[in-house]
Coordinates of C-alpha atoms and ligand atoms in Angstrom, one line a residue:
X1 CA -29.2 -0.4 8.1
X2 CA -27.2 -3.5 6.5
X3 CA -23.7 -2.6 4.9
X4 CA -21.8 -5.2 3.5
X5 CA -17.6 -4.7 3.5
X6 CA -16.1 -6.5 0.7
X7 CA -12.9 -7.7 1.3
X8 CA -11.0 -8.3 5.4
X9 CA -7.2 -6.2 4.6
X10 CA -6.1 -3.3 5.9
X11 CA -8.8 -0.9 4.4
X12 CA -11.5 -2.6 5.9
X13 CA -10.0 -2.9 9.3
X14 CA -9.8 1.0 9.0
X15 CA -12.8 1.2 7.9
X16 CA -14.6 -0.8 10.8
X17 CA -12.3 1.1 13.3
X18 CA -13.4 4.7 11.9
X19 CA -17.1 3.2 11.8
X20 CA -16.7 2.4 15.9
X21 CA -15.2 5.5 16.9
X22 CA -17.4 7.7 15.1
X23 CA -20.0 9.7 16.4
X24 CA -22.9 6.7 16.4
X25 CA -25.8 9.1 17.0
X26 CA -29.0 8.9 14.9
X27 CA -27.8 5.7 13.1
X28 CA -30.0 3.1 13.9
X29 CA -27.9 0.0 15.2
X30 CA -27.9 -2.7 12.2
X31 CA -25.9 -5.6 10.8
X32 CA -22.2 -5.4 9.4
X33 CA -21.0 -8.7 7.3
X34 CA -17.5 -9.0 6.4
X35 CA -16.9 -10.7 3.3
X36 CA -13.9 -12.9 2.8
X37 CA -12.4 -15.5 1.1
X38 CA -9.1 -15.5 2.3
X39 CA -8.0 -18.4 5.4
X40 CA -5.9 -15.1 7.0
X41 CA -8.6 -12.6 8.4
X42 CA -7.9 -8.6 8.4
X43 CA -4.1 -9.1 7.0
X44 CA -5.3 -9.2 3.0
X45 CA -2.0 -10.1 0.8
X46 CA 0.9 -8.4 2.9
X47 CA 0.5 -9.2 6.4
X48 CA -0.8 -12.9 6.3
X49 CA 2.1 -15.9 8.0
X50 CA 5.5 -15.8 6.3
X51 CA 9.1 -15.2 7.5
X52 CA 10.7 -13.0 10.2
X53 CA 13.0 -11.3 7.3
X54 CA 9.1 -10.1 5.5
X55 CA 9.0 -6.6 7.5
X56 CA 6.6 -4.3 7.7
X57 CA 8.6 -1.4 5.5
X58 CA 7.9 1.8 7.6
X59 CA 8.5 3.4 11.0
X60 CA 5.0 2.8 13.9
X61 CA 4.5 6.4 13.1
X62 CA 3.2 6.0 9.5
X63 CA 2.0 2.6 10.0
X64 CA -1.0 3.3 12.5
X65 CA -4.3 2.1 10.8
X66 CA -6.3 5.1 12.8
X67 CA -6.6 8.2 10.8
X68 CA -5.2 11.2 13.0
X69 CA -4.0 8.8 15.5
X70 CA -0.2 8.3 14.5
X71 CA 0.4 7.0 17.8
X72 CA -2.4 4.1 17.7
X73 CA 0.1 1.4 16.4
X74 CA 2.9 2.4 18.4
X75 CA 0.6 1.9 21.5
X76 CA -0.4 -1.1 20.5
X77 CA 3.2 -2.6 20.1
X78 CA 4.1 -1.5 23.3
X79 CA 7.3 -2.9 24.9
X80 CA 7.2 -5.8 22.4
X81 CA 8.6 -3.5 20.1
X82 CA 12.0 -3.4 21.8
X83 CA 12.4 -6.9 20.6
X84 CA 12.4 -5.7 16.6
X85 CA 14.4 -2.2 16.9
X86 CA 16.1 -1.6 13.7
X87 CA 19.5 -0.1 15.2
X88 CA 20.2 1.9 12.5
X89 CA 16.6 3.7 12.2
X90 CA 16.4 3.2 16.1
X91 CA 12.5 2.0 15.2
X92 CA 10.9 -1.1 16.1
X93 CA 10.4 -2.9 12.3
X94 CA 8.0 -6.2 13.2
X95 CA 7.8 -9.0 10.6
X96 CA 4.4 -8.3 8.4
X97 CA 2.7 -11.1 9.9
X98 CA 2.8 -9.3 13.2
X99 CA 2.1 -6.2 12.0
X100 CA -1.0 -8.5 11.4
X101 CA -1.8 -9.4 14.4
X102 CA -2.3 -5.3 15.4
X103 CA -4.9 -5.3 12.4
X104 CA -7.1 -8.4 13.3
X105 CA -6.6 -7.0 17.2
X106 CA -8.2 -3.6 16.0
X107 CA -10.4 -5.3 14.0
X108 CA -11.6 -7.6 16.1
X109 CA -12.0 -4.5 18.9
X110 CA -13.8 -2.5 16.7
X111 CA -16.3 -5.1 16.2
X112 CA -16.8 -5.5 19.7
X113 CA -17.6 -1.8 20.2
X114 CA -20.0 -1.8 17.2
X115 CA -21.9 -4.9 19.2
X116 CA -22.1 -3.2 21.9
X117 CA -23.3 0.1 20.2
X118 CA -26.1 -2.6 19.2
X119 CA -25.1 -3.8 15.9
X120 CA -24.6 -7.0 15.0
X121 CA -21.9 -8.4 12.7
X122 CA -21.0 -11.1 11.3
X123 CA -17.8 -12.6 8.8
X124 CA -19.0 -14.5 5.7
X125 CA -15.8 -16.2 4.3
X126 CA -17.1 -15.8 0.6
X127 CA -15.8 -14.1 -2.4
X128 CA -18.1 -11.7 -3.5
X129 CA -19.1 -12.1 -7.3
X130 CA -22.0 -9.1 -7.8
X131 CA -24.3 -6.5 -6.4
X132 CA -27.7 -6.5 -7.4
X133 CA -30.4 -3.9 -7.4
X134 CA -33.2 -5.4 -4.9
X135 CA -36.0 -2.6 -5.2
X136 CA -34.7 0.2 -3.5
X137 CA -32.2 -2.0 -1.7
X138 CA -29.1 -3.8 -2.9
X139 CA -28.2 -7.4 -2.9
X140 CA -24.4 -9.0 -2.6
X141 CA -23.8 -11.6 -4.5
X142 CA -21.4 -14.8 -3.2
X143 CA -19.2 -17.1 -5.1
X144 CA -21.7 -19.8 -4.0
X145 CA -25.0 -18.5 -5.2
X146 CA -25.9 -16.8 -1.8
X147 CA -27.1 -13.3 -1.8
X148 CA -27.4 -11.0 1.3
X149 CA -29.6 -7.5 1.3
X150 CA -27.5 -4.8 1.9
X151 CA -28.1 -1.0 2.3
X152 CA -24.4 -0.4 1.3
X153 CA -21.6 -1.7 0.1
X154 CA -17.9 -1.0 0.8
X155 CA -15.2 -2.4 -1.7
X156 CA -12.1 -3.1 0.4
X157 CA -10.8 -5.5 -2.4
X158 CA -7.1 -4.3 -2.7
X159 CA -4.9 -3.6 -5.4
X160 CA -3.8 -6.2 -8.3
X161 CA -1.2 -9.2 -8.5
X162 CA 1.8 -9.5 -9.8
X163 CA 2.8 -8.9 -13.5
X164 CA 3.8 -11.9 -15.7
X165 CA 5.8 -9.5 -17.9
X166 CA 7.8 -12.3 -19.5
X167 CA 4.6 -14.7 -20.5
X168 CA 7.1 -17.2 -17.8
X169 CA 3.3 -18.6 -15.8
X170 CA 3.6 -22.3 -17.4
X171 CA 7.7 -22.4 -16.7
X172 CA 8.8 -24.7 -14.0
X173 CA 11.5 -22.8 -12.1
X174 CA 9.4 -19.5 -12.3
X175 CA 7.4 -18.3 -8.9
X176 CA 4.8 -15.6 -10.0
X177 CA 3.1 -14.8 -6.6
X178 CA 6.2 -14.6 -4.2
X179 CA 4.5 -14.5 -1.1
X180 CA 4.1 -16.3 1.1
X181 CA 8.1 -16.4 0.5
X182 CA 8.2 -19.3 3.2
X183 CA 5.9 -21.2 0.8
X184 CA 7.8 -20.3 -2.6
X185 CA 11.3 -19.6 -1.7
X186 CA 11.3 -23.3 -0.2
X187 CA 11.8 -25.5 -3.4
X188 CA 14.5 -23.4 -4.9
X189 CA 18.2 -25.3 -4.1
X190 CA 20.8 -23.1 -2.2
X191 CA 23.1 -23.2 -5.0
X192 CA 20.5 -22.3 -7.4
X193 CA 20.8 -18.9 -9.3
X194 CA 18.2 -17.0 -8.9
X195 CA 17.0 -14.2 -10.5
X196 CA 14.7 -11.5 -9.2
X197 CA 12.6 -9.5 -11.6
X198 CA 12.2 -6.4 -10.2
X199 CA 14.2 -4.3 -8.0
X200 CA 11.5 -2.5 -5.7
X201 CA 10.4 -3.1 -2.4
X202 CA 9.1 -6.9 -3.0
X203 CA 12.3 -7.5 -4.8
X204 CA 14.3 -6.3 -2.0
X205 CA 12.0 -8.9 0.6
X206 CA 13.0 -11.7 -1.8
X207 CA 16.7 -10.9 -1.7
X208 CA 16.9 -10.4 1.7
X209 CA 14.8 -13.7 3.0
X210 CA 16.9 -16.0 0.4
X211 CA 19.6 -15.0 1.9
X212 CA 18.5 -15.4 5.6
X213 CA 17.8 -18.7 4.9
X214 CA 21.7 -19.1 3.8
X215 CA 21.1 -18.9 -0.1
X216 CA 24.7 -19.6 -1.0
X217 CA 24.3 -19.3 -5.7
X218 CA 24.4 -16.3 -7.0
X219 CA 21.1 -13.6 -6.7
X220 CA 20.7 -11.3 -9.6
X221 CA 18.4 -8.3 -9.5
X222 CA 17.1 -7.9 -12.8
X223 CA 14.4 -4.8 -13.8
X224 CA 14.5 -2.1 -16.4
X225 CA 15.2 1.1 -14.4
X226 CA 18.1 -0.6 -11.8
X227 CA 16.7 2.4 -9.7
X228 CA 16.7 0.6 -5.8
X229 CA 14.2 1.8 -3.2
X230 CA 16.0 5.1 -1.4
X231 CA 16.5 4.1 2.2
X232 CA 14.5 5.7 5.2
X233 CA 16.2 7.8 7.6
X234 CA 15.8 8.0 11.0
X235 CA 12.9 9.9 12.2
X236 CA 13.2 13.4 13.5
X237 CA 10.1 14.9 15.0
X238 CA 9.9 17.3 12.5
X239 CA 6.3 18.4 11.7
X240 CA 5.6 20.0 8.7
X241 CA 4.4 23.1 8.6
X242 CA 3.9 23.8 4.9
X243 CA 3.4 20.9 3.3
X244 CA 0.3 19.7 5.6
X245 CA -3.6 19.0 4.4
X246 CA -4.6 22.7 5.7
X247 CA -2.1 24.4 3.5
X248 CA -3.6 22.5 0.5
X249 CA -7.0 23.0 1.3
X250 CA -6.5 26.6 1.7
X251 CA -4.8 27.2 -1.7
X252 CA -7.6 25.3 -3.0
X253 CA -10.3 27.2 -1.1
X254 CA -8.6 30.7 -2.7
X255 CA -7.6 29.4 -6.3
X256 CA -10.2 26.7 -7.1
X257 CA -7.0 24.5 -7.7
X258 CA -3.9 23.2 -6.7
X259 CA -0.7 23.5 -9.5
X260 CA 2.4 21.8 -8.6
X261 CA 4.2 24.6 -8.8
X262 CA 2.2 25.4 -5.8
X263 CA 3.2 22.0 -4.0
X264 CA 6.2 22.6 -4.8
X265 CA 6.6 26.2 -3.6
X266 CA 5.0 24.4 -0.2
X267 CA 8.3 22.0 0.2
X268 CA 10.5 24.5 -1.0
X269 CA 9.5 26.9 2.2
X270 CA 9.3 23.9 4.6
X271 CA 13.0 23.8 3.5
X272 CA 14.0 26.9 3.9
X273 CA 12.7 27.3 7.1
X274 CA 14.7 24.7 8.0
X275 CA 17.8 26.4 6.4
X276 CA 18.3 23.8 3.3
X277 CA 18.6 24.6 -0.1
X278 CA 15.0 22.9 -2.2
X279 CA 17.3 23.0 -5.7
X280 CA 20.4 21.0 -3.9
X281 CA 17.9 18.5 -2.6
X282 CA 15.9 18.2 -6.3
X283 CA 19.4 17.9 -8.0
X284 CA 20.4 14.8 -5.8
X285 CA 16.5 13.3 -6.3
X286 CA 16.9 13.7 -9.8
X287 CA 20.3 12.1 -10.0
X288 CA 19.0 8.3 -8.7
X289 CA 18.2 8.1 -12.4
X290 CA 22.1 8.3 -13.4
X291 CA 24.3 7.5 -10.2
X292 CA 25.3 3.9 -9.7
X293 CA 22.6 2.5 -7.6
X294 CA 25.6 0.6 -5.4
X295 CA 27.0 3.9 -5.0
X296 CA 24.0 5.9 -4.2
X297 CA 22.8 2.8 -1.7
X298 CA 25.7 2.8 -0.2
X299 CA 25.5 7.0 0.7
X300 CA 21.8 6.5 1.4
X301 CA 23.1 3.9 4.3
X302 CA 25.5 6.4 6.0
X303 CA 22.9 9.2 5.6
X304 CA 20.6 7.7 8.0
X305 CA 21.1 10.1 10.6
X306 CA 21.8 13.0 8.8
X307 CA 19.4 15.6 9.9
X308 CA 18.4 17.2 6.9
X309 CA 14.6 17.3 7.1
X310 CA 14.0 17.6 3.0
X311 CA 13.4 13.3 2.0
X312 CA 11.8 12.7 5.5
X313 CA 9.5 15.6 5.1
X314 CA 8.4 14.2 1.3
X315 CA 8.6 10.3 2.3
X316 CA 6.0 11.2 4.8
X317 CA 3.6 13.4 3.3
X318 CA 3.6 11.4 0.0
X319 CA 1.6 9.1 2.0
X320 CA -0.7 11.3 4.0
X321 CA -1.0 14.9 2.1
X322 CA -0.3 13.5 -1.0
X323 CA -3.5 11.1 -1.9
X324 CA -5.0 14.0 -0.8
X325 CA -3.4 16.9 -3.4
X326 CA -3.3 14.6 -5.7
X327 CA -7.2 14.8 -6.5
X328 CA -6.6 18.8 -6.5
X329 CA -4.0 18.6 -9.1
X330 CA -4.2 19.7 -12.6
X331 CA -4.2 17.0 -15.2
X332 CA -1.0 19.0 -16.6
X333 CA 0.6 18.1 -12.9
X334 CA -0.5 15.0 -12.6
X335 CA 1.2 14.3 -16.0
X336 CA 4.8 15.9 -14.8
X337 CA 4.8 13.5 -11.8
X338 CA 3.1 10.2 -13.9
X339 CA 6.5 10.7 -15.6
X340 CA 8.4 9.9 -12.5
X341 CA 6.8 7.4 -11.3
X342 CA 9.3 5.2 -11.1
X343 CA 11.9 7.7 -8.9
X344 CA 8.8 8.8 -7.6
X345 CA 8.4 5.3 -6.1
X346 CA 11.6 4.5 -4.8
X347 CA 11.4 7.8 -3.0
X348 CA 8.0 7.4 -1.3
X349 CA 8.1 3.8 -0.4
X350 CA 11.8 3.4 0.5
X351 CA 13.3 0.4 2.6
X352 CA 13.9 0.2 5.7
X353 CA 17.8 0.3 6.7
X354 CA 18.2 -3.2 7.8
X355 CA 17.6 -4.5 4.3
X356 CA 19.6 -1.9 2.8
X357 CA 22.7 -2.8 5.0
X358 CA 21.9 -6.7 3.8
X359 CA 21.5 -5.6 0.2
X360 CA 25.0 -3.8 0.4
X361 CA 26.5 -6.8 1.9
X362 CA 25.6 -9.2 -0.4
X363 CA 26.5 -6.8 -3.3
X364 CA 30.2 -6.4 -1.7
X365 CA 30.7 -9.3 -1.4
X366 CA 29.6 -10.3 -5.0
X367 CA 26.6 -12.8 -4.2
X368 CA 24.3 -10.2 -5.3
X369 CA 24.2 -8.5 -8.6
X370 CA 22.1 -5.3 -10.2
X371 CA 21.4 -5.9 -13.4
X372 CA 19.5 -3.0 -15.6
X373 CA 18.3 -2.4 -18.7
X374 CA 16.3 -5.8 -18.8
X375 CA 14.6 -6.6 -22.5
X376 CA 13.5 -10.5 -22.3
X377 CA 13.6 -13.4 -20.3
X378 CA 12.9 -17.1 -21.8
X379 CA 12.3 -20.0 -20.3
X380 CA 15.5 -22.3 -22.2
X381 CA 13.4 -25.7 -20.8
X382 CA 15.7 -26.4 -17.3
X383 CA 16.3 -23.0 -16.8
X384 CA 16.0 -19.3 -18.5
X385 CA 17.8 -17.3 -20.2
X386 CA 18.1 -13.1 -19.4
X387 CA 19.2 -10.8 -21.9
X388 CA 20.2 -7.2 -20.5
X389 CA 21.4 -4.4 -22.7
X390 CA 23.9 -6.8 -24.5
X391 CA 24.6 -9.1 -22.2
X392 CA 23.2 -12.3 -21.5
X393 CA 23.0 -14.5 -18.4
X394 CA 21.4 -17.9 -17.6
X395 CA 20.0 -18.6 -14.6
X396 CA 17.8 -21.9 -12.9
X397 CA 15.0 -20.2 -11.3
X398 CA 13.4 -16.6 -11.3
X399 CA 11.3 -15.0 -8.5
X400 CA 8.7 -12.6 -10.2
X401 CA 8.6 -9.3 -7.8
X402 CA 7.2 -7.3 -10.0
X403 CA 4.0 -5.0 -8.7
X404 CA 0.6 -4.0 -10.8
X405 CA 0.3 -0.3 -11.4
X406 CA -1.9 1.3 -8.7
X407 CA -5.5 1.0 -9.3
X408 CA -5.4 -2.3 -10.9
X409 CA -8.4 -4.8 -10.7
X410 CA -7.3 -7.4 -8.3
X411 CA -8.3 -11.3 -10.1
X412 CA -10.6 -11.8 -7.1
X413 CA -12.7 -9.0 -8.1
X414 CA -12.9 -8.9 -11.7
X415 CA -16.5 -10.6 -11.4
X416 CA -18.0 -8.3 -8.6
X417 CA -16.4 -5.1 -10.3
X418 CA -17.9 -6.3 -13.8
X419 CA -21.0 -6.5 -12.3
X420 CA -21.3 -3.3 -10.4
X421 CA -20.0 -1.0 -13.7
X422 CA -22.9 -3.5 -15.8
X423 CA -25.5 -2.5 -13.0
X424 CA -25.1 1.3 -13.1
X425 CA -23.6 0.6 -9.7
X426 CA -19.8 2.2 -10.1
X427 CA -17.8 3.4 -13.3
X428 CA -14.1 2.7 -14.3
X429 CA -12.1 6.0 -13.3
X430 CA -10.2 6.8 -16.9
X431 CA -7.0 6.9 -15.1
X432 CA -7.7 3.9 -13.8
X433 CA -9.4 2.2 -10.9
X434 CA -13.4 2.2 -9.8
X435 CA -15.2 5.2 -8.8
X436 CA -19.0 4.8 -7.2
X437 CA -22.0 5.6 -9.3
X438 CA -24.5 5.1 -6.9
X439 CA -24.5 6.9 -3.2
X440 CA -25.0 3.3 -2.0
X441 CA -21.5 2.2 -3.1
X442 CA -18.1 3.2 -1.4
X443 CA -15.1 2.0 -3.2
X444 CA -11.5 2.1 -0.2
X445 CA -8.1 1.1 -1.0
X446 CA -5.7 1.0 -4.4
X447 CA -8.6 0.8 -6.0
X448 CA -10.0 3.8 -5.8
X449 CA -10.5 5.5 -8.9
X450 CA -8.5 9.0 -9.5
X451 CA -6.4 8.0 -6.7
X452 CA -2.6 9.0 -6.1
X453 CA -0.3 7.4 -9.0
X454 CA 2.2 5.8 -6.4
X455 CA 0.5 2.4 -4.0
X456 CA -1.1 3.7 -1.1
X457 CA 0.6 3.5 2.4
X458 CA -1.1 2.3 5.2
X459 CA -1.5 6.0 5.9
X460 CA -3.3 6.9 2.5
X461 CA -5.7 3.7 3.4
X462 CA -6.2 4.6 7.1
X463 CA -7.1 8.4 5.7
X464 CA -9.8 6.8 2.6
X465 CA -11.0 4.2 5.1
X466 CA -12.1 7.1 7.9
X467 CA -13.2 9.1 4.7
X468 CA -15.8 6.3 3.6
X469 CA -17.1 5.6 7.2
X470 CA -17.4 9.1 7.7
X471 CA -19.7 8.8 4.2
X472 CA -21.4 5.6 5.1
X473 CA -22.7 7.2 7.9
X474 CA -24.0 10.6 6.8
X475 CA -26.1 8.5 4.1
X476 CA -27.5 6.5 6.9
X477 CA -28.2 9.3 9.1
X478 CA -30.0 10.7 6.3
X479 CA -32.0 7.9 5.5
X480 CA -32.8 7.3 9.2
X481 CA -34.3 10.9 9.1
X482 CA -36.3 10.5 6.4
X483 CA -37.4 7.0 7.3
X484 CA -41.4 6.9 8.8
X485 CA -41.5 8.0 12.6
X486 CA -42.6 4.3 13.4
X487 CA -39.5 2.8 12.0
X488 CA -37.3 5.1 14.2
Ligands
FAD501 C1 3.5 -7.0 -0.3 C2 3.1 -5.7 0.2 C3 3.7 -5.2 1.3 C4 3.2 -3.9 1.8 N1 3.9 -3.4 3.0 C5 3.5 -2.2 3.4 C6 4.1 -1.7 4.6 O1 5.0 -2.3 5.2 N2 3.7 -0.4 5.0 C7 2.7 0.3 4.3 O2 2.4 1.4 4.7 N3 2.1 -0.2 3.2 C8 2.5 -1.5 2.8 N4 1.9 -2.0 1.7 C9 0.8 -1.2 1.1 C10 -0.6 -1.3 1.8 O3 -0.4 -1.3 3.2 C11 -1.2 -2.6 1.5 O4 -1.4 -2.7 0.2 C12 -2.6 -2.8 2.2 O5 -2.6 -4.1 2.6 C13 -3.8 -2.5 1.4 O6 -4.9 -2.9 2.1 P1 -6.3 -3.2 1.4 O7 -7.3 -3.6 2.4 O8 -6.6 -2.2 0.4 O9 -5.9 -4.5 0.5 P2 -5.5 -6.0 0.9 O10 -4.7 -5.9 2.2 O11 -4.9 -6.6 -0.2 O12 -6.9 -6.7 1.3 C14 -7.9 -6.9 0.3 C15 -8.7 -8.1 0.8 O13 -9.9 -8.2 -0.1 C16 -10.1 -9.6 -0.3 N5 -10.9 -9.7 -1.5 C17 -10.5 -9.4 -2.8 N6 -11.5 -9.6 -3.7 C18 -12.6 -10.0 -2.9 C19 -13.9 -10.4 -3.3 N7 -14.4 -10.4 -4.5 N8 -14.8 -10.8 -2.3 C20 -14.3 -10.8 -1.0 N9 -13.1 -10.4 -0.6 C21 -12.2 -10.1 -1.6 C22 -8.8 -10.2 -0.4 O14 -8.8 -11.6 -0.2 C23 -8.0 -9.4 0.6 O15 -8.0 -10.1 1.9 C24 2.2 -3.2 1.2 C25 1.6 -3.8 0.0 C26 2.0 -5.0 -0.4 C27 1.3 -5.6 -1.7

């Protein structure tokens, strides 16, 4: 048995972990190869070296890489976490490059336990390019001509890049990928002003590490919406007991599918069990579209405590039950919530309250500015020029932070993805994404086809990654069964 991962981020590092502490028996021991281009090993685009002030945007909890293990990350930080408590979530938040480290650590220990289960691995720092049919086995295909047999494939590839929305690439003064932001945020002066396209979670790292490293001109959040991130709040222990993976299952089980009403009926009675009233807490969701986002930033700060269970319980289960319902919805639901996606973002990936409390500072005290309603930005040749509803601002550089839609092709890809949909191999999910079209091919990550309309979490990627091991090996138990007794 030969499988080939594609890609070293966080999927595959689930992936390899949910492949070691699986149930082994009847899989023959065989060889794993790792493909990947990338200098940074196991920490894919976010978690690679860059500044303290890049965090890891989640509580340990939901940021553990082992499906059904919430506590795996947590373990693994240990005491070290003490040193990066956020006092205001009263969580350890590392920097992403440490959160990192915990990914090549796992990695790197899951790999051991496959060795000595009797496989062999090995890394092959290529970009992949194409899979081949090879008679009744498959054939990866390297940037440099080389081509390794493989039984199967996983596709850990990630999600896309940034958006040039503007057509600003060629413009000196513009910064398309911002990360690393130690790398891009170097060149731009202190006294420059900067804008920010974008107002989501990468626009919120870029705001908050120009001004750690003492950005004294005048920041400018530009995007269309002006909705912010919402702001986590401080974990409760609350379980749910409504909105879980069982109760979904079930209702699928005894219906055949799963309407949003009926999701909805599921949050509404984890609510009321807990004494709080579903239409109060949908009215104030509903209102991030017309409140002023200081305003709303600024209540969303002193609510970190407050004990209402009704955005904690939703922040968390958008990233574990949700990928999950998702694929069980009607197209008719899936349309309702498509329209929301962008409240529907700032609502499950919301920042953590350290950046929030920066974000509010720097707006106070004027340095920082939200401007909406966005419609063109020009490079003027020394600078750009903004226009925003019917204003217009000039500024001298402009840090792209805006994200690709989930399911997006990442660039590094295009070739190996062409090739696979070309070969019969897999087949572009209308929604977007890849979905397999051959047994032999997995696809984990934002990439999945008919996946959840919001970026996965790590705990979405933990969940596909144990999903596609636990798929990789029935189809090799199965094959080892059927293989002649002699090769057994
Ligand atoms: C900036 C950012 C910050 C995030 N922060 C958080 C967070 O704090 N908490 C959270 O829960 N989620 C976060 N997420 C979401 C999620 O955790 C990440 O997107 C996660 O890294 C996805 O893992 P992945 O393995 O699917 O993709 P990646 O981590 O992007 O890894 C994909 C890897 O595949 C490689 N690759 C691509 N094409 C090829 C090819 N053709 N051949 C070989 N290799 C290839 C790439 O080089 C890369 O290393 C963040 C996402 C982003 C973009």
């Amino acid at each position: 048995m030969e499988i080939a991962l594609v890609g070293a981020g966080a999927a595959a590092v689930g992936l390899l972990d949910a492949l070691a502490t699986t149930s082994l028996a009847r899989v023959r021991p065989g060889l794993i190869t790792v493909f990947e281009p990338s200098p940074h090993l196991w920490r894919g685009r976010p978690y690679g070296p860059d500044l303290d002030t890049v965090l890891v945007n989640a509580p340990p909890a939901i940021m553990s890489i082992r499906h059904g293990d919430p506590g795996h990350y947590a373990a693994w930080l240990g005491e070290s976490g003490a040193a990066h408590l956020d006092d205001l979530l009263g969580q350890p938040l590392v920097p992403r490059h440490r959160y990192g480290d915990y990914l090549a650590a796992t990695a790197e220990a899951a790999l051991r336990t496959l060795r000595a289960n009797g496989w062999r691995t090995r890394i092959a720092r290529a970009r992949v390019t194409g899979v081949e049919r090879r008679g009744d086995r498959l054939a990866v295909v390297a940037a440099d001509g080389g081509r390794y047999a493989a039984d199967q494939v996983a596709l850990c590839v990630g999600g896309g890049e940034p958006r040039d929305l503007y057509s600003l690439a060629a413009a000196p003064g513009y910064v398309h990928e911002p990360y690393p932001l130690a790398r891009t945020l170097a060149p731009i002066p202190a006294d420059a002003r900067v804008a920010v396209l974008g107002s989501g979670l990468t626009a919120v790292d870029v705001v908050v590490s120009l001004a750690a490293r003492g950005h004294t001109g005048p920041i400018t959040m530009l995007s269309r919406s002006g909705l912010l991130p919402h702001v986590w709040q401080r974990p409760s222990g609350h379980r749910p007991a409504h909105v879980t993976a069982e109760r979904v299952a079930t209702a699928h089980r005894e219906h055949g599918t799963v309407p949003l009403g009926h999701l909805i009926g599921l949050l509404r009675a984890e609510l009321a069990e807990a004494g709080e009233d579903f239409d109060a807490f949908a009215a104030d969701l509903l209102a991030a579209g017309t409140e002023d986002p200081v305003r709303r930033l600024r209540r969303q700060l002193r609510s970190v405590g407050d004990p209402r269970i009704g955005r904690r319980v939703l922040q968390e289960t958008a990233h574990t039950v949700g990928p999950y319902a998702w694929r069980l919805l009607p197209e008719s639901g899936r349309a309702r919530l498509r329209r929301h996606f962008r409240l529907a973002t700032s609502v499950a990936s919301p920042m953590v309250p350290v950046n929030a409390a920066t974000l509010l500072r720097l707006l106070d005290a004027g340095r920082l500015t939200l401007v909406p309603d966005v419609r063109a930005v020009e490079a003027t040749g020394g600078g750009f020029a903004v226009t925003a509803g019917d204003s217009a601002i000039h500024v001298d550089a402009v840090v792209n932070a805006v994200n690709p839609p989930p399911q997006a092709v990442p660039r590094a890809a295009g070739e190996l993805v062409a090739s696979l949909v070309s070969g019969g191999l897999a087949a572009f999910h209308p929604a977007g994404g890849v979905v397999p079209a051959d047994p032999r091919v997995q696809v984990a990550g934002d990439l999945a086809g008919g996946g959840p309309f919001i970026t996965s979490g790590i705990p979405g990627i933990a969940a596909q990654a144990a999903r596609t091991a636990d798929a990789m090996l029935t189809l090799a138990r199965d094959e080892s069964s059927e293989a002649p007794a002699t090769l057994r």
